[in-house]
Amino acid sequence: MASSIPVSVPADAAGLEAARGGRVARRTRQLVAAGAAFVALLTIMAVAAPWLAPHDPVRQSLRARLTAPTLEAADGRAHPLGTDHLGRDVLSRTIWGARVSLLVGFAAVMVGGLVGAGLGILAGYRGGWTDTIIMTMADAQLAFPFILLAIGIIAVLGPSFPTLVVVIGLSGWVDYARVLRSQVLVLRSREFVDAILALGGAVPRIVARHILPNVLSTLVVIATLQLARAIVLEATLSFLGLGIQPPTPSWGGMIQEGREYLDSAWWISIFPGCLLLLTSLVVSRSGDWLRDLLDPTLRSE
Amino acid sequence: MRALVTFLAARLARALVAVWLVSTVVFVVMRLSGDPVPLLLPPDAPRSEFARVARELGTDRPLPVQYAVFLGHVAQGDFGRSIHFREPAMRVALEYLPATAQLGLTAFVFAVLVAVPAGVVSAVRRNTVVDQVAMGVALVGQSAPTFFLGILFILTLSLRAGLLPTSGRGDWTHIVLPALTLGAFAMASIARLTRSALLEVLRQDYVRTARAKGLREWRVVAKHAFRNAAIPVLTITGLQFGQLFSNTLVTETVFAWPGMGRLAIQSIYNRDYPVVQCVVFLSAVLFVALNFLIELVYGFLDPRIRPR
């Protein structure tokens, strides 16, 4: 990988490590592929929701309220995951709910990534005052729980798709900025950058052609980890009533709606919740595996 | 000593910048939300009444003046009066603080008491069933959304098994589920880190020496390995403590725990913005102060952290 910063490995250990590393790397590659397949399936499910979902997710059916998972309910329909307090099909709502999770998740990652990567590259490349200001802002944001402020902002501005995306996105910019800044700092001091400058190369071109490709794998790793975080954050906000508003189905909102009926109709909360848990687990683990594969220097533990 | 003072001064400056930024964002958001005057008056109130309230709140003055006045009030802990409770917002927020502190501390102590032994056992019995189960549970605990974990606990331990109450604050049984939910993430992180830190130390030469001398294994682990693994564990533990408090908001809502987090959410529903702002600000100050204290402790504990 082009991004790897030279790491010194003791000579005698290197061969042994490489042999074991080959096996581990193959396994990690398989795991990453499995994670990617899961996300791809989820995306297909979200995109194809209108065709995949057996019922209209917002259609109410009072005769079939709070029906346990069944193939033949009082309204003559199949509800494999049961119905909620308004008789809406839990399976259809869970499938449609993936749309909100992925849409907000990916959009937030884009916002956070663009802002964070931009500021990180700027800080690393320009240095000086620019660097100081950007990194002070980053430190300040890490110095207190941003989720609290996010909730305050959404509470006042009112929940809407753009507000959610911007707030969730901005809550994650620091990770990109910090890592990219340090990588750009290292890259900038390399001879090839001086050589291009000496040949009359322009700075934006150096960033676009030579620096960005070098930090791309790092960006992908952070974006994957941030996607898991963004999906959980969206679900949390929807659960608190500050996310996507009903009747649009979202996993967090469904878990909230089913909370009152937990004793009698557990399926309303538990099915979307389990899918949320699985998504969060798979995506964040994929990020870890991807990091091991692409960029071992990022390992924090 | 000089280095320590510089280090602390830099951290203190950073903490103050963070608090200032939070209050500025609170101010900007407050202004973005529009004119607060119509919220306080009936829609058919006379124009003179609107003008009077605007003058009283200071919203008729230029923005920079409003900002300065706001910062002055913040410095005195004055966030105005709660619309819902008809009391100063700060007093309301402080009334709810002890319940949050109790929950947070219990969850934290709980997390450490479970996580550190679990991590040690996992490291010592590496790659056994015990290790794999413990680390599997930790992985799930680390990525499970807090609110859903709470729902799962309520369903299984409370509604189905009938072991513990579902919500509210009362005798000690009431705090078990919220504390478990709130502490889960910290517990998982600390357990995983304890394991990896201890494994790292167990590879060292001095551990081999200790074993070669014929020391019993538990003595090697307890005396030689664990003490050296403790520093990274302590670092993460401190960070987790701060992080844990930001999750009280969700946990308190799930379990109807009468703390500051639940107050914040309910104030949002009541459109009681002075209380929301006060809670956001107060939490930020507490969080920053807590982190500062933790860094102070490290400065004394581990001389290697001091310079920088």
Coordinates of N, CA and C in Angstrom, one line a residue, chain A residues 136 139-140 142-145 147-149 151 153 155-157 232 235-236 239-240 242 255 259 262-263 266 269-270 273-274 276-277 280-281 284-285, chain B residues 14 17-18 21-22 25 29 32-33 139-140 143-145 147-148 151-152 154-155 159-160 192 246 249-250 253-254 265 268-269 273 280 283 287-288:
Chain A
T136 N -6.9 23.4 17.6 CA -7.5 23.8 18.9 C -9.0 23.5 18.9
D139 N -9.4 19.8 19.4 CA -9.2 19.5 20.8 C -10.4 19.9 21.6
A140 N -10.9 21.1 21.4 CA -12.0 21.6 22.1 C -13.2 20.7 21.9
L142 N -13.2 17.5 21.2 CA -13.0 16.2 21.9 C -13.1 16.4 23.4
A143 N -13.0 17.7 23.9 CA -12.9 17.9 25.3 C -14.3 17.8 26.0
F144 N -15.3 17.7 25.2 CA -16.6 17.5 25.9 C -17.5 16.7 25.0
P145 N -18.6 16.1 25.6 CA -19.4 15.2 24.8 C -20.2 15.9 23.8
I147 N -22.3 14.8 21.6 CA -23.7 14.4 21.5 C -24.7 15.3 22.3
L148 N -24.2 15.8 23.4 CA -25.1 16.7 24.2 C -25.4 17.9 23.5
L149 N -24.4 18.5 22.9 CA -24.6 19.7 22.1 C -25.4 19.4 20.9
I151 N -27.7 17.3 20.6 CA -29.1 17.2 21.0 C -29.7 18.6 21.3
I153 N -28.7 21.3 19.8 CA -28.9 22.0 18.5 C -30.2 21.5 17.8
A155 N -32.7 20.0 19.1 CA -33.9 20.4 19.9 C -34.4 21.8 19.5
V156 N -33.4 22.7 19.3 CA -33.8 24.1 19.0 C -34.2 24.2 17.5
L157 N -33.4 23.7 16.6 CA -33.6 23.8 15.2 C -34.7 23.0 14.7
V232 N -25.5 4.4 14.6 CA -26.0 4.2 16.0 C -26.5 5.6 16.5
A235 N -29.9 6.3 15.1 CA -30.9 5.5 15.8 C -31.2 6.0 17.2
T236 N -30.1 6.5 17.9 CA -30.3 7.0 19.2 C -31.1 8.3 19.2
F239 N -34.6 7.4 18.5 CA -35.2 6.8 19.7 C -35.6 7.9 20.7
L240 N -34.9 9.0 20.8 CA -35.2 10.1 21.7 C -36.2 11.0 21.1
L242 N -35.8 12.8 18.4 CA -35.1 13.9 17.8 C -34.6 13.6 16.5
I255 N -38.0 1.1 17.8 CA -37.6 0.6 19.1 C -38.4 1.5 20.2
R259 N -41.5 0.3 22.9 CA -41.0 0.3 24.3 C -42.2 0.1 25.2
L262 N -43.4 -3.6 25.4 CA -42.3 -4.6 25.5 C -42.8 -5.8 26.2
D263 N -43.7 -5.7 27.1 CA -44.2 -6.9 27.9 C -45.1 -7.8 27.0
W266 N -43.1 -7.9 22.4 CA -41.7 -7.6 22.3 C -41.1 -7.4 20.9
S269 N -40.0 -3.9 19.1 CA -38.7 -3.3 19.4 C -37.5 -4.2 19.0
I270 N -37.7 -5.5 19.3 CA -36.5 -6.4 19.3 C -36.0 -6.7 17.9
G273 N -34.2 -3.7 16.5 CA -33.0 -3.5 17.4 C -31.9 -4.5 17.1
C274 N -32.3 -5.7 16.9 CA -31.3 -6.8 16.6 C -30.6 -6.5 15.3
L276 N -30.2 -3.5 14.0 CA -29.3 -2.3 14.3 C -28.0 -2.8 15.0
L277 N -28.2 -3.7 16.0 CA -27.0 -4.2 16.7 C -26.1 -4.9 15.8
S280 N -24.3 -2.4 13.4 CA -23.3 -1.7 14.1 C -22.1 -2.6 14.4
L281 N -22.3 -3.9 14.8 CA -21.2 -4.8 15.1 C -20.4 -5.1 13.8
S284 N -18.5 -1.9 12.4 CA -17.4 -1.5 13.2 C -16.3 -2.5 13.1
R285 N -16.6 -3.8 13.2 CA -15.6 -4.8 13.1 C -14.9 -4.8 11.7
Chain B
R14 N -6.8 24.8 27.2 CA -7.6 24.0 26.3 C -9.0 23.8 26.9
V17 N -10.9 27.0 26.6 CA -11.3 27.2 25.2 C -12.6 26.4 24.9
A18 N -12.6 25.1 25.3 CA -13.7 24.2 25.1 C -15.0 24.8 25.7
L21 N -16.1 27.8 23.7 CA -16.8 27.4 22.5 C -18.2 26.8 22.7
V22 N -18.3 26.0 23.7 CA -19.7 25.5 24.0 C -20.7 26.6 24.3
V25 N -21.5 28.3 21.0 CA -22.5 27.6 20.2 C -23.9 27.6 20.8
V29 N -27.0 29.0 18.6 CA -28.2 28.2 18.4 C -29.4 28.9 19.0
L32 N -30.4 31.4 16.5 CA -30.9 30.8 15.3 C -32.4 30.4 15.5
S33 N -32.7 30.0 16.7 CA -34.0 29.4 17.0 C -35.1 30.5 16.9
L139 N -17.0 -7.5 22.6 CA -17.1 -7.0 21.3 C -18.6 -6.5 21.1
V140 N -19.5 -7.4 21.5 CA -20.9 -7.0 21.3 C -21.2 -5.8 22.2
S143 N -20.2 -2.5 20.6 CA -20.8 -1.9 19.5 C -22.4 -1.8 19.7
A144 N -22.9 -2.4 20.8 CA -24.3 -2.3 21.0 C -24.8 -0.9 21.3
P145 N -25.8 -0.4 20.7 CA -26.3 0.9 21.0 C -26.8 0.9 22.5
F147 N -29.1 2.4 24.2 CA -30.5 2.4 24.5 C -31.1 1.0 24.2
F148 N -30.6 0.3 23.1 CA -31.1 -1.0 22.8 C -30.7 -2.0 23.9
I151 N -33.1 -1.7 26.6 CA -34.3 -2.4 26.3 C -34.2 -3.9 26.4
L152 N -33.1 -4.5 26.0 CA -32.9 -5.9 26.1 C -32.8 -6.3 27.5
I154 N -34.2 -4.8 30.1 CA -35.5 -4.7 30.7 C -36.4 -5.9 30.3
L155 N -36.3 -6.3 29.0 CA -37.1 -7.4 28.5 C -36.7 -8.7 29.2
L159 N -38.7 -7.9 32.8 CA -40.1 -8.4 32.5 C -40.2 -9.9 32.5
R160 N -39.2 -10.6 31.9 CA -39.3 -12.0 31.8 C -38.9 -12.7 33.0
R192 N -11.1 -5.3 27.1 CA -10.3 -5.6 25.9 C -8.9 -5.0 26.1
S246 N -21.6 11.0 29.1 CA -22.4 11.5 27.9 C -23.5 10.5 27.6
L249 N -27.6 10.4 29.3 CA -28.8 11.0 28.7 C -29.8 9.9 28.2
V250 N -29.2 9.0 27.5 CA -30.0 7.9 26.9 C -30.4 6.9 28.0
T253 N -33.2 8.1 30.2 CA -34.5 8.2 29.5 C -35.1 6.8 29.4
V254 N -34.3 5.8 29.1 CA -34.8 4.4 29.0 C -35.3 3.9 30.4
I265 N -33.9 15.9 28.2 CA -34.8 15.4 27.2 C -36.2 16.0 27.4
I268 N -36.6 19.5 26.5 CA -36.7 19.7 25.1 C -38.1 19.5 24.6
Y269 N -38.8 18.5 25.2 CA -40.2 18.3 24.8 C -41.1 19.4 25.3
Y273 N -36.1 25.9 26.9 CA -34.8 26.1 26.5 C -33.8 26.6 27.5
V280 N -26.8 21.5 29.1 CA -25.7 21.3 28.1 C -24.4 21.9 28.6
S283 N -23.0 20.2 31.8 CA -22.4 18.9 31.5 C -21.0 19.1 30.9
F287 N -17.6 17.8 32.4 CA -16.9 16.8 31.6 C -15.4 17.3 31.4
V288 N -15.3 18.6 31.1 CA -14.0 19.2 30.9 C -13.2 19.2 32.3

